[in-house]
């Protein structure tokens, strides 16, 4: 099982909840828009990934597991 | 819109005598709610759907079926709006929808990023320590709201925006009027007009000075006004929004949090001795439990939409009651209990959806730093009044204590 993380930069409103939840996977660029640092995060707690998804107020983050 | 049916609905905001300042809706008032989405009457004569469940509030605030534009006819207002002027809406992006909102919000997101807030944590700590020096120097007793809870966020936001703190009494008085749901509409308009005039003058000085300054307003003048991306009237509205939000929200969170912590000595002690991570967890639970935006977030449906099993029709008003959503037993065990070390991260105290509070990283840092340093500096802090008799801001959009007498 490996997770694939995507973020929709067009809908991101820069609230930064994803960075607060998982700073190793998400960052914000100079404009405050989300950047995925690790599209395939290994060894990251899946519960925290899920938390980043549900806490994003804009619904910008998707995590698919294959 | 008033009719016989509306007249029979319970009046919102509910105003039963508080059981304690931490109860968002009393047991007596909860009986008015006969379901998760229920109609209530508003002081302005209209009505609104009150949405109270966590999942429903999230869905509602995320949905583009709702408008946040309070100038729409039928929008759920708690007070008669001040007479409209072409100026008084400009830049106020929390009341805008879609692209118009995003355009202005995006100009500010970088300013409030966690990374940038980390950089100013030392400034916050200095501000807190300065307030504590003054408080301790003047000696007990003191009103902690006037001497600590209000000046700390107020100094921080003035510093960030580049607004002289010497003028803070002027903003505080006017921003309190703007948030007071019981205030006379003309007084609200006058408060807004004088704040806009003040900020307009300040921005004009920055614009013409050649060196706008390394603060938020100065940067927006250099980066956005000079490029023509932003108009002065819009910047004034944005500055007003940040100034008011920066003054009132964190201040009331600090005041109420201290009252709560003083009644829980073990938590107070752990705040003094624990780690920053402990304090962060505690802050999330304080945000959940206290949810100071007590009157909820008003919206209006712009198309038919199902929320919590109800059909809300296009044109109908709806209010997301954050405080009850944050006490939803589906999401939080023993939701009405304050449990300082629970994982409360799912709370909706900052709202949800595209309007979620832009200043939340700043608010979290201010709360952690202010509460921790207060507990360490004045470990013997104690309430100097009957908690039941403390004056509260019942009719303000931002709930809180008007005074908090303490000794140490
Ligand atoms: S939580 Fe969502 S809206 Fe906020 S920065 Fe991350 S992706 Fe953007």
Tab-separated table of C-alpha atoms and ligand atoms in Angstrom:
chain	number	residue	atom	x	y	z
A	1	UNK	CA	0.000	0.000	0.000
A	2	UNK	CA	1.387	3.345	-0.941
A	3	UNK	CA	-0.252	6.717	-0.694
A	4	UNK	CA	-0.343	9.344	-3.395
A	5	UNK	CA	-0.934	12.922	-2.245
A	6	UNK	CA	-2.257	15.638	-4.523
A	7	UNK	CA	-3.251	19.231	-3.833
A	8	UNK	CA	-5.353	21.439	-6.059
A	9	UNK	CA	-3.544	24.775	-6.037
A	10	UNK	CA	-6.441	26.525	-7.766
A	11	UNK	CA	-8.842	25.969	-4.901
A	12	UNK	CA	-6.335	26.309	-2.028
A	13	UNK	CA	-7.143	29.317	0.162
A	14	UNK	CA	-3.868	29.213	2.056
A	15	UNK	CA	-5.263	28.489	5.499
A	16	UNK	CA	-2.237	26.306	6.200
A	17	UNK	CA	-4.013	23.533	8.079
A	18	UNK	CA	-2.191	20.957	5.992
A	19	UNK	CA	1.184	22.428	6.957
A	20	UNK	CA	0.167	22.478	10.598
A	21	UNK	CA	-0.940	18.856	10.403
A	22	UNK	CA	1.931	17.433	8.372
A	23	UNK	CA	4.777	19.825	7.771
A	24	UNK	CA	6.902	17.061	6.278
A	25	UNK	CA	4.451	16.495	3.435
A	26	UNK	CA	2.963	19.972	2.837
A	27	UNK	CA	4.394	23.450	2.538
A	28	UNK	CA	3.199	26.829	1.262
A	29	UNK	CA	4.999	28.747	-1.469
A	30	UNK	CA	5.795	32.467	-1.353
A	31	UNK	CA	2.173	33.297	-2.152
A	32	UNK	CA	0.868	31.032	0.598
A	33	UNK	CA	-0.407	28.414	-1.857
A	34	UNK	CA	-0.029	24.743	-0.950
A	35	UNK	CA	2.912	22.731	-2.258
A	36	UNK	CA	3.194	18.977	-1.856
A	37	UNK	CA	6.721	18.187	-0.705
A	38	UNK	CA	6.282	14.441	-0.782
A	39	UNK	CA	3.737	13.142	-3.305
A	40	UNK	CA	4.548	9.599	-2.171
A	41	UNK	CA	5.148	9.928	1.557
A	42	UNK	CA	6.618	6.780	3.006
A	43	UNK	CA	6.369	6.028	6.656
A	44	UNK	CA	3.935	8.867	7.326
A	45	UNK	CA	1.107	8.077	9.725
A	46	UNK	CA	-1.915	7.445	7.451
A	47	UNK	CA	-4.140	8.914	10.126
A	48	UNK	CA	-2.319	12.247	9.832
A	49	UNK	CA	-2.675	12.143	6.055
A	50	UNK	CA	-6.384	11.600	6.478
A	51	UNK	CA	-6.489	14.435	8.997
A	52	UNK	CA	-4.887	16.783	6.474
A	53	UNK	CA	-7.611	15.841	3.994
A	54	UNK	CA	-10.539	16.443	6.359
A	55	UNK	CA	-9.062	19.600	7.846
A	56	UNK	CA	-8.469	21.338	4.541
A	57	UNK	CA	-11.306	23.892	4.509
A	58	UNK	CA	-11.221	24.165	0.735
A	59	UNK	CA	-11.197	20.453	-0.071
A	60	UNK	CA	-7.929	20.920	-1.940
A	61	UNK	CA	-6.171	17.745	-0.802
A	62	UNK	CA	-6.723	14.229	-2.023
A	63	UNK	CA	-4.933	11.113	-0.895
A	64	UNK	CA	-5.295	7.908	-2.894
A	65	UNK	CA	-3.909	4.629	-1.729
A	66	UNK	CA	-2.976	1.966	-4.197
B	1	UNK	CA	-41.037	38.525	6.148
B	2	UNK	CA	-42.590	38.451	9.612
B	3	UNK	CA	-45.722	36.347	9.675
B	4	UNK	CA	-47.719	34.366	12.158
B	5	UNK	CA	-45.559	31.281	11.727
B	6	UNK	CA	-42.322	33.220	12.140
B	7	UNK	CA	-43.686	34.881	15.276
B	8	UNK	CA	-43.977	31.505	16.958
B	9	UNK	CA	-40.396	30.481	16.325
B	10	UNK	CA	-37.851	30.739	19.159
B	11	UNK	CA	-35.838	33.943	19.097
B	12	UNK	CA	-32.161	33.668	18.168
B	13	UNK	CA	-29.584	34.470	19.507
B	14	UNK	CA	-30.922	32.636	22.547
B	15	UNK	CA	-30.640	34.671	25.679
B	16	UNK	CA	-31.518	32.510	28.665
B	17	UNK	CA	-29.472	33.401	31.710
B	18	UNK	CA	-26.129	31.692	31.326
B	19	UNK	CA	-25.483	28.584	33.329
B	20	UNK	CA	-21.853	29.605	33.110
B	21	UNK	CA	-19.886	31.668	30.597
B	22	UNK	CA	-18.747	28.485	28.858
B	23	UNK	CA	-22.190	27.150	27.918
B	24	UNK	CA	-22.924	28.212	24.341
B	25	UNK	CA	-26.568	27.223	24.429
B	26	UNK	CA	-28.224	26.499	27.765
B	27	UNK	CA	-30.186	23.333	28.441
B	28	UNK	CA	-33.345	25.422	28.411
B	29	UNK	CA	-32.521	26.835	25.002
B	30	UNK	CA	-31.460	23.513	23.518
B	31	UNK	CA	-35.080	22.457	23.949
B	32	UNK	CA	-35.997	25.014	21.285
B	33	UNK	CA	-34.033	23.029	18.761
B	34	UNK	CA	-36.187	20.160	17.593
B	35	UNK	CA	-33.718	18.846	15.057
B	36	UNK	CA	-30.268	19.431	13.595
B	37	UNK	CA	-31.588	21.999	11.122
B	38	UNK	CA	-34.368	24.048	12.592
B	39	UNK	CA	-35.987	27.444	12.051
B	40	UNK	CA	-35.439	30.342	14.458
B	41	UNK	CA	-36.649	33.936	14.493
B	42	UNK	CA	-34.188	36.839	14.255
B	43	UNK	CA	-34.289	40.192	16.085
B	44	UNK	CA	-34.656	41.928	12.713
B	45	UNK	CA	-38.016	40.196	12.139
B	46	UNK	CA	-36.832	37.562	9.671
B	47	UNK	CA	-35.926	33.945	10.331
B	48	UNK	CA	-33.086	31.570	9.528
B	49	UNK	CA	-32.349	27.859	9.390
B	50	UNK	CA	-30.024	27.090	12.293
B	51	UNK	CA	-27.548	24.366	11.308
B	52	UNK	CA	-26.055	22.741	14.395
B	53	UNK	CA	-24.362	19.423	13.543
B	54	UNK	CA	-20.645	19.233	12.855
B	55	UNK	CA	-20.998	17.389	9.531
B	56	UNK	CA	-23.802	19.679	8.356
B	57	UNK	CA	-21.916	22.845	9.291
B	58	UNK	CA	-18.866	21.616	7.372
B	59	UNK	CA	-20.958	20.740	4.353
B	60	UNK	CA	-22.768	24.072	4.450
B	61	UNK	CA	-19.640	26.215	4.810
B	62	UNK	CA	-17.869	24.277	2.051
B	63	UNK	CA	-20.761	24.469	-0.366
B	64	UNK	CA	-20.892	27.081	-3.109
B	65	UNK	CA	-24.679	26.934	-2.833
B	66	UNK	CA	-24.422	29.573	-0.085
B	67	UNK	CA	-23.548	33.238	-0.367
B	68	UNK	CA	-21.805	35.260	2.349
B	69	UNK	CA	-22.930	38.580	0.865
B	70	UNK	CA	-24.969	40.273	3.578
B	71	UNK	CA	-26.343	42.918	1.234
B	72	UNK	CA	-28.583	40.320	-0.466
B	73	UNK	CA	-32.284	40.777	0.372
B	74	UNK	CA	-33.338	38.076	2.850
B	75	UNK	CA	-29.826	37.571	4.258
B	76	UNK	CA	-30.081	36.565	7.943
B	77	UNK	CA	-29.120	39.722	9.825
B	78	UNK	CA	-29.079	40.044	13.606
B	79	UNK	CA	-29.372	43.799	13.544
B	80	UNK	CA	-30.571	46.463	11.147
B	81	UNK	CA	-27.612	47.146	8.884
B	82	UNK	CA	-26.102	50.613	8.902
B	83	UNK	CA	-27.155	52.724	5.918
B	84	UNK	CA	-25.135	51.559	2.912
B	85	UNK	CA	-22.585	53.840	1.354
B	86	UNK	CA	-20.630	52.906	-1.772
B	87	UNK	CA	-17.506	52.883	0.365
B	88	UNK	CA	-18.421	50.815	3.360
B	89	UNK	CA	-18.346	47.429	1.666
B	90	UNK	CA	-15.191	47.762	-0.377
B	91	UNK	CA	-12.421	45.353	0.471
B	92	UNK	CA	-14.490	43.525	3.090
B	93	UNK	CA	-13.797	40.139	1.529
B	94	UNK	CA	-15.402	38.048	4.258
B	95	UNK	CA	-18.731	39.191	2.817
B	96	UNK	CA	-17.855	38.384	-0.802
B	97	UNK	CA	-18.261	35.224	-2.857
B	98	UNK	CA	-16.329	33.376	-5.523
B	99	UNK	CA	-13.538	34.994	-7.482
B	100	UNK	CA	-14.094	38.437	-5.973
B	101	UNK	CA	-13.381	37.000	-2.520
B	102	UNK	CA	-10.459	34.841	-3.614
B	103	UNK	CA	-8.688	37.668	-5.379
B	104	UNK	CA	-8.462	39.783	-2.234
B	105	UNK	CA	-7.904	36.903	0.182
B	106	UNK	CA	-4.997	35.568	-1.850
B	107	UNK	CA	-3.167	38.865	-1.480
B	108	UNK	CA	-2.973	38.160	2.246
B	109	UNK	CA	-2.379	34.419	2.535
B	110	UNK	CA	1.405	34.670	2.487
B	111	UNK	CA	1.349	37.198	5.336
B	112	UNK	CA	-0.331	34.760	7.714
B	113	UNK	CA	1.484	31.566	6.746
B	114	UNK	CA	2.763	29.391	9.577
B	115	UNK	CA	6.320	30.053	8.377
B	116	UNK	CA	5.868	33.795	8.696
B	117	UNK	CA	4.095	33.515	12.022
B	118	UNK	CA	7.038	31.484	13.389
B	119	UNK	CA	9.286	34.355	12.443
B	120	UNK	CA	7.276	36.800	14.503
B	121	UNK	CA	6.914	34.560	17.560
B	122	UNK	CA	9.755	36.446	19.304
B	123	UNK	CA	7.870	39.684	18.741
B	124	UNK	CA	4.731	38.124	20.256
B	125	UNK	CA	6.780	36.946	23.240
B	126	UNK	CA	8.171	40.465	23.725
B	127	UNK	CA	4.724	41.988	23.567
B	128	UNK	CA	3.444	39.461	26.119
B	129	UNK	CA	6.386	40.050	28.450
B	130	UNK	CA	5.955	43.801	28.179
B	131	UNK	CA	2.300	43.507	29.176
B	132	UNK	CA	3.252	41.216	32.068
B	133	UNK	CA	5.915	43.662	33.286
B	134	UNK	CA	3.365	46.448	33.301
B	135	UNK	CA	0.765	44.281	35.026
B	136	UNK	CA	3.128	43.008	37.713
B	137	UNK	CA	4.661	46.458	38.151
B	138	UNK	CA	1.291	48.094	38.772
B	139	UNK	CA	0.426	45.373	41.314
B	140	UNK	CA	-2.726	43.436	42.159
B	141	UNK	CA	-5.647	43.617	41.760
B	142	UNK	CA	-6.109	44.247	38.070
B	143	UNK	CA	-8.599	43.765	35.265
B	144	UNK	CA	-6.883	41.156	33.110
B	145	UNK	CA	-8.981	42.029	30.052
B	146	UNK	CA	-7.864	45.670	29.985
B	147	UNK	CA	-4.266	45.030	31.042
B	148	UNK	CA	-3.414	41.830	29.181
B	149	UNK	CA	-6.040	40.073	27.047
B	150	UNK	CA	-6.778	43.124	24.908
B	151	UNK	CA	-3.389	44.875	24.637
B	152	UNK	CA	-1.477	41.744	23.559
B	153	UNK	CA	-3.332	40.967	20.289
B	154	UNK	CA	-3.907	44.640	19.762
B	155	UNK	CA	-0.186	45.455	19.877
B	156	UNK	CA	0.611	42.480	17.670
B	157	UNK	CA	-1.881	43.358	14.932
B	158	UNK	CA	-0.898	47.048	15.010
B	159	UNK	CA	2.712	46.029	14.633
B	160	UNK	CA	1.989	43.642	11.751
B	161	UNK	CA	-0.189	46.092	9.875
B	162	UNK	CA	2.053	49.063	10.547
B	163	UNK	CA	-0.579	51.015	12.483
B	164	UNK	CA	0.700	53.222	15.352
B	165	UNK	CA	-0.285	51.605	18.640
B	166	UNK	CA	-0.700	55.054	20.197
B	167	UNK	CA	-4.085	55.138	18.439
B	168	UNK	CA	-5.302	51.807	19.847
B	169	UNK	CA	-7.970	53.251	22.185
B	170	UNK	CA	-9.550	54.825	19.114
B	171	UNK	CA	-9.748	51.475	17.236
B	172	UNK	CA	-10.782	49.422	20.228
B	173	UNK	CA	-13.730	51.612	21.026
B	174	UNK	CA	-14.886	51.654	17.400
B	175	UNK	CA	-14.322	47.997	16.659
B	176	UNK	CA	-16.372	47.073	19.749
B	177	UNK	CA	-19.257	49.166	18.368
B	178	UNK	CA	-18.950	47.502	14.952
B	179	UNK	CA	-19.281	44.027	16.492
B	180	UNK	CA	-22.011	44.894	18.993
B	181	UNK	CA	-25.286	43.479	17.705
B	182	UNK	CA	-27.180	45.798	20.064
B	183	UNK	CA	-25.519	48.974	18.760
B	184	UNK	CA	-27.444	51.723	16.975
B	185	UNK	CA	-26.998	51.341	13.177
B	186	UNK	CA	-25.959	54.983	12.865
B	187	UNK	CA	-23.300	54.533	15.528
B	188	UNK	CA	-22.034	51.500	13.580
B	189	UNK	CA	-21.858	53.525	10.395
B	190	UNK	CA	-20.021	56.357	12.150
B	191	UNK	CA	-17.537	53.936	13.698
B	192	UNK	CA	-16.841	52.384	10.286
B	193	UNK	CA	-16.545	55.772	8.604
B	194	UNK	CA	-14.064	57.124	11.112
B	195	UNK	CA	-11.965	53.938	11.038
B	196	UNK	CA	-11.906	54.030	7.244
B	197	UNK	CA	-10.902	57.672	7.246
B	198	UNK	CA	-8.110	56.954	9.708
B	199	UNK	CA	-6.778	53.962	7.750
B	200	UNK	CA	-7.119	55.886	4.491
B	201	UNK	CA	-4.892	58.626	5.887
B	202	UNK	CA	-2.343	56.109	7.089
B	203	UNK	CA	-2.231	54.326	3.726
B	204	UNK	CA	-1.950	57.631	1.914
B	205	UNK	CA	1.060	58.556	4.042
B	206	UNK	CA	2.701	55.248	3.199
B	207	UNK	CA	1.888	55.643	-0.470
B	208	UNK	CA	3.347	59.130	-0.805
B	209	UNK	CA	6.324	58.675	1.501
B	210	UNK	CA	8.505	56.899	-1.038
B	211	UNK	CA	9.282	54.265	1.609
B	212	UNK	CA	6.033	52.501	2.455
B	213	UNK	CA	7.660	50.438	5.213
B	214	UNK	CA	8.216	46.774	5.899
B	215	UNK	CA	4.828	45.969	7.351
B	216	UNK	CA	1.697	44.429	5.875
B	217	UNK	CA	0.106	47.686	4.710
B	218	UNK	CA	3.441	48.972	3.431
B	219	UNK	CA	4.030	45.768	1.454
B	220	UNK	CA	0.551	45.874	-0.074
B	221	UNK	CA	1.127	49.487	-1.051
B	222	UNK	CA	4.441	48.607	-2.743
B	223	UNK	CA	3.418	45.284	-4.290
B	224	UNK	CA	-0.258	45.726	-5.148
B	225	UNK	CA	-1.323	49.384	-5.100
B	226	UNK	CA	1.582	50.605	-7.197
B	227	UNK	CA	1.043	47.817	-9.714
B	228	UNK	CA	-2.632	48.697	-9.981
B	229	UNK	CA	-3.798	45.261	-8.799
B	230	UNK	CA	-5.518	46.710	-5.770
B	231	UNK	CA	-7.413	49.935	-5.270
B	232	UNK	CA	-6.965	52.141	-2.241
B	233	UNK	CA	-10.615	51.717	-1.176
B	234	UNK	CA	-10.152	47.936	-1.240
B	235	UNK	CA	-6.973	48.102	0.804
B	236	UNK	CA	-8.730	50.275	3.382
B	237	UNK	CA	-11.489	47.657	3.684
B	238	UNK	CA	-8.966	44.831	4.027
B	239	UNK	CA	-7.028	46.743	6.669
B	240	UNK	CA	-10.232	47.435	8.592
B	241	UNK	CA	-11.157	43.766	8.559
B	242	UNK	CA	-7.746	42.681	9.829
B	243	UNK	CA	-7.644	45.367	12.478
B	244	UNK	CA	-11.047	44.443	13.891
B	245	UNK	CA	-10.470	40.706	13.694
B	246	UNK	CA	-7.048	41.151	15.252
B	247	UNK	CA	-8.399	43.174	18.154
B	248	UNK	CA	-11.413	41.234	19.225
B	249	UNK	CA	-11.102	37.532	18.597
B	250	UNK	CA	-7.839	36.609	20.280
B	251	UNK	CA	-8.495	39.073	23.108
B	252	UNK	CA	-11.749	37.360	24.013
B	253	UNK	CA	-10.191	33.921	23.682
B	254	UNK	CA	-7.443	34.923	26.121
B	255	UNK	CA	-9.897	36.374	28.657
B	256	UNK	CA	-12.277	33.407	28.650
B	257	UNK	CA	-9.413	30.892	28.592
B	258	UNK	CA	-7.836	32.433	31.683
B	259	UNK	CA	-11.152	32.329	33.537
B	260	UNK	CA	-11.508	28.652	32.663
B	261	UNK	CA	-7.924	27.741	33.551
B	262	UNK	CA	-8.048	29.542	36.901
B	263	UNK	CA	-10.836	27.184	37.875
B	264	UNK	CA	-8.681	24.150	36.957
B	265	UNK	CA	-5.468	24.311	38.945
B	266	UNK	CA	-4.057	21.071	37.532
B	267	UNK	CA	-4.334	22.329	33.960
B	268	UNK	CA	-2.899	25.696	34.981
B	269	UNK	CA	0.076	23.914	36.510
B	270	UNK	CA	0.615	21.746	33.473
B	271	UNK	CA	0.526	24.814	31.266
B	272	UNK	CA	3.334	26.217	33.403
B	273	UNK	CA	5.450	23.095	33.386
B	274	UNK	CA	4.523	21.335	30.156
B	275	UNK	CA	5.921	21.496	26.654
B	276	UNK	CA	4.853	23.696	23.753
B	277	UNK	CA	3.210	20.650	22.189
B	278	UNK	CA	1.066	20.204	25.327
B	279	UNK	CA	0.117	23.856	25.161
B	280	UNK	CA	-0.809	23.530	21.475
B	281	UNK	CA	-3.163	20.660	22.298
B	282	UNK	CA	-4.695	22.666	25.126
B	283	UNK	CA	-5.210	25.660	22.819
B	284	UNK	CA	-7.148	23.504	20.321
B	285	UNK	CA	-9.458	22.292	23.088
B	286	UNK	CA	-9.942	25.860	24.348
B	287	UNK	CA	-10.861	26.915	20.810
B	288	UNK	CA	-13.361	24.056	20.551
B	289	UNK	CA	-14.890	24.433	23.968
B	290	UNK	CA	-15.160	28.219	24.056
B	291	UNK	CA	-16.051	28.884	20.369
B	292	UNK	CA	-16.372	32.629	20.810
B	293	UNK	CA	-18.206	33.233	17.526
B	294	UNK	CA	-21.400	32.426	19.397
B	295	UNK	CA	-23.981	33.851	17.025
B	296	UNK	CA	-22.713	31.611	14.210
B	297	UNK	CA	-21.903	32.328	10.588
B	298	UNK	CA	-24.774	33.673	8.443
B	299	UNK	CA	-25.272	32.652	4.819
B	300	UNK	CA	-27.995	32.608	2.191
B	301	UNK	CA	-28.760	29.748	-0.187
B	302	UNK	CA	-28.415	30.761	-3.817
B	303	UNK	CA	-29.839	27.477	-5.080
B	304	UNK	CA	-31.775	24.586	-3.570
B	305	UNK	CA	-29.555	22.452	-1.375
B	306	UNK	CA	-29.983	19.567	1.071
B	307	UNK	CA	-28.398	20.064	4.486
B	308	UNK	CA	-28.889	17.562	7.287
B	309	UNK	CA	-31.892	16.009	5.545
B	310	UNK	CA	-33.628	19.373	5.025
B	311	UNK	CA	-34.224	21.054	1.733
B	312	UNK	CA	-32.999	24.629	1.976
B	313	UNK	CA	-34.431	26.524	-0.945
B	314	UNK	CA	-32.788	29.175	-3.074
B	315	UNK	CA	-33.117	32.521	-1.291
B	316	UNK	CA	-33.545	31.032	2.172
B	317	UNK	CA	-31.268	32.121	5.018
B	318	UNK	CA	-29.136	29.701	7.038
B	319	UNK	CA	-26.791	30.144	9.976
B	320	UNK	CA	-23.976	27.734	10.827
B	321	UNK	CA	-23.859	27.494	14.616
B	322	UNK	CA	-20.168	26.759	15.174
B	323	UNK	CA	-20.523	26.562	18.953
B	324	UNK	CA	-22.976	23.656	18.874
B	325	UNK	CA	-21.147	21.915	16.035
B	326	UNK	CA	-18.121	21.959	18.313
B	327	UNK	CA	-20.170	20.160	20.972
B	328	UNK	CA	-21.373	17.442	18.593
B	329	UNK	CA	-21.228	14.030	20.294
B	330	UNK	CA	-20.754	12.351	16.891
B	331	UNK	CA	-17.293	13.896	16.686
B	332	UNK	CA	-16.184	14.595	20.262
B	333	UNK	CA	-16.576	12.183	23.177
B	334	UNK	CA	-18.202	13.859	26.172
B	335	UNK	CA	-18.542	16.904	23.974
B	336	UNK	CA	-19.845	19.152	26.735
B	337	UNK	CA	-16.840	18.394	28.923
B	338	UNK	CA	-13.618	20.370	28.795
B	339	UNK	CA	-10.894	17.774	28.307
B	340	UNK	CA	-7.598	19.676	27.995
B	341	UNK	CA	-5.604	16.921	26.367
B	342	UNK	CA	-8.088	15.487	23.918
B	343	UNK	CA	-7.373	15.732	20.186
B	344	UNK	CA	-9.762	18.552	19.337
B	345	UNK	CA	-8.249	19.385	15.942
B	346	UNK	CA	-11.546	18.799	14.123
B	347	UNK	CA	-13.160	21.818	15.787
B	348	UNK	CA	-14.737	24.506	13.637
B	349	UNK	CA	-13.909	27.525	15.801
B	350	UNK	CA	-12.192	29.194	12.835
B	351	UNK	CA	-15.098	28.374	10.520
B	352	UNK	CA	-14.698	26.163	7.454
B	353	UNK	CA	-14.718	26.499	3.690
B	354	UNK	CA	-13.194	29.292	1.658
B	355	UNK	CA	-13.791	31.878	4.373
B	356	UNK	CA	-11.997	29.953	7.115
B	357	UNK	CA	-10.048	32.376	9.327
B	358	UNK	CA	-6.926	33.542	7.529
B	359	UNK	CA	-5.300	34.590	10.801
B	360	UNK	CA	-5.495	31.211	12.517
B	361	UNK	CA	-1.751	30.495	12.673
B	362	UNK	CA	-1.295	33.896	14.304
B	363	UNK	CA	-4.184	33.350	16.723
B	364	UNK	CA	-2.825	29.955	17.768
B	365	UNK	CA	0.659	31.328	18.373
B	366	UNK	CA	-0.667	34.288	20.351
B	367	UNK	CA	-2.821	32.054	22.534
B	368	UNK	CA	-0.042	29.586	23.267
B	369	UNK	CA	2.530	32.266	24.028
B	370	UNK	CA	0.199	34.522	26.038
B	371	UNK	CA	-1.266	31.742	28.203
B	372	UNK	CA	2.039	29.960	28.808
B	373	UNK	CA	3.955	33.080	29.772
B	374	UNK	CA	1.115	34.335	31.966
B	375	UNK	CA	1.026	31.020	33.864
B	376	UNK	CA	4.809	31.035	34.313
B	377	UNK	CA	5.117	34.648	35.366
B	378	UNK	CA	2.105	34.776	37.707
B	379	UNK	CA	1.630	31.194	38.928
B	380	UNK	CA	-0.528	32.367	41.837
B	381	UNK	CA	-3.004	34.196	39.597
B	382	UNK	CA	-6.515	33.976	41.066
B	383	UNK	CA	-9.933	35.307	40.271
B	384	UNK	CA	-10.897	38.358	42.354
B	385	UNK	CA	-14.632	38.283	41.647
B	386	UNK	CA	-17.611	35.968	41.693
B	387	UNK	CA	-17.389	34.122	38.339
B	388	UNK	CA	-21.175	34.190	37.992
B	389	UNK	CA	-21.220	37.988	38.212
B	390	UNK	CA	-18.641	38.730	35.515
B	391	UNK	CA	-19.949	41.040	32.778
B	392	UNK	CA	-20.203	39.258	29.427
B	393	UNK	CA	-20.443	40.387	25.837
B	394	UNK	CA	-23.751	38.636	25.159
B	395	UNK	CA	-24.718	40.678	22.118
B	396	UNK	CA	-21.390	40.779	20.386
B	397	UNK	CA	-20.517	38.663	17.356
B	398	UNK	CA	-17.401	37.798	19.336
B	399	UNK	CA	-18.448	36.506	22.734
B	400	UNK	CA	-16.260	37.064	25.772
B	401	UNK	CA	-15.784	38.765	29.104
B	402	UNK	CA	-15.972	42.526	29.398
B	403	UNK	CA	-13.827	42.369	32.559
B	404	UNK	CA	-11.790	39.795	34.452
B	405	UNK	CA	-10.707	41.003	37.900
B	406	UNK	CA	-7.673	39.073	39.155
B	407	UNK	CA	-5.125	39.098	41.918
B	408	UNK	CA	-1.796	37.264	42.437
C	1	LIG	S1	-5.262	23.245	4.207
C	1	LIG	FE1	-6.106	23.313	2.121
C	1	LIG	S2	-6.555	25.461	1.788
C	1	LIG	FE2	-5.168	25.361	3.533
C	1	LIG	S3	-3.112	25.589	2.669
C	1	LIG	FE3	-3.523	23.429	2.797
C	1	LIG	S4	-4.374	22.921	0.799
C	1	LIG	FE4	-4.506	25.123	0.982
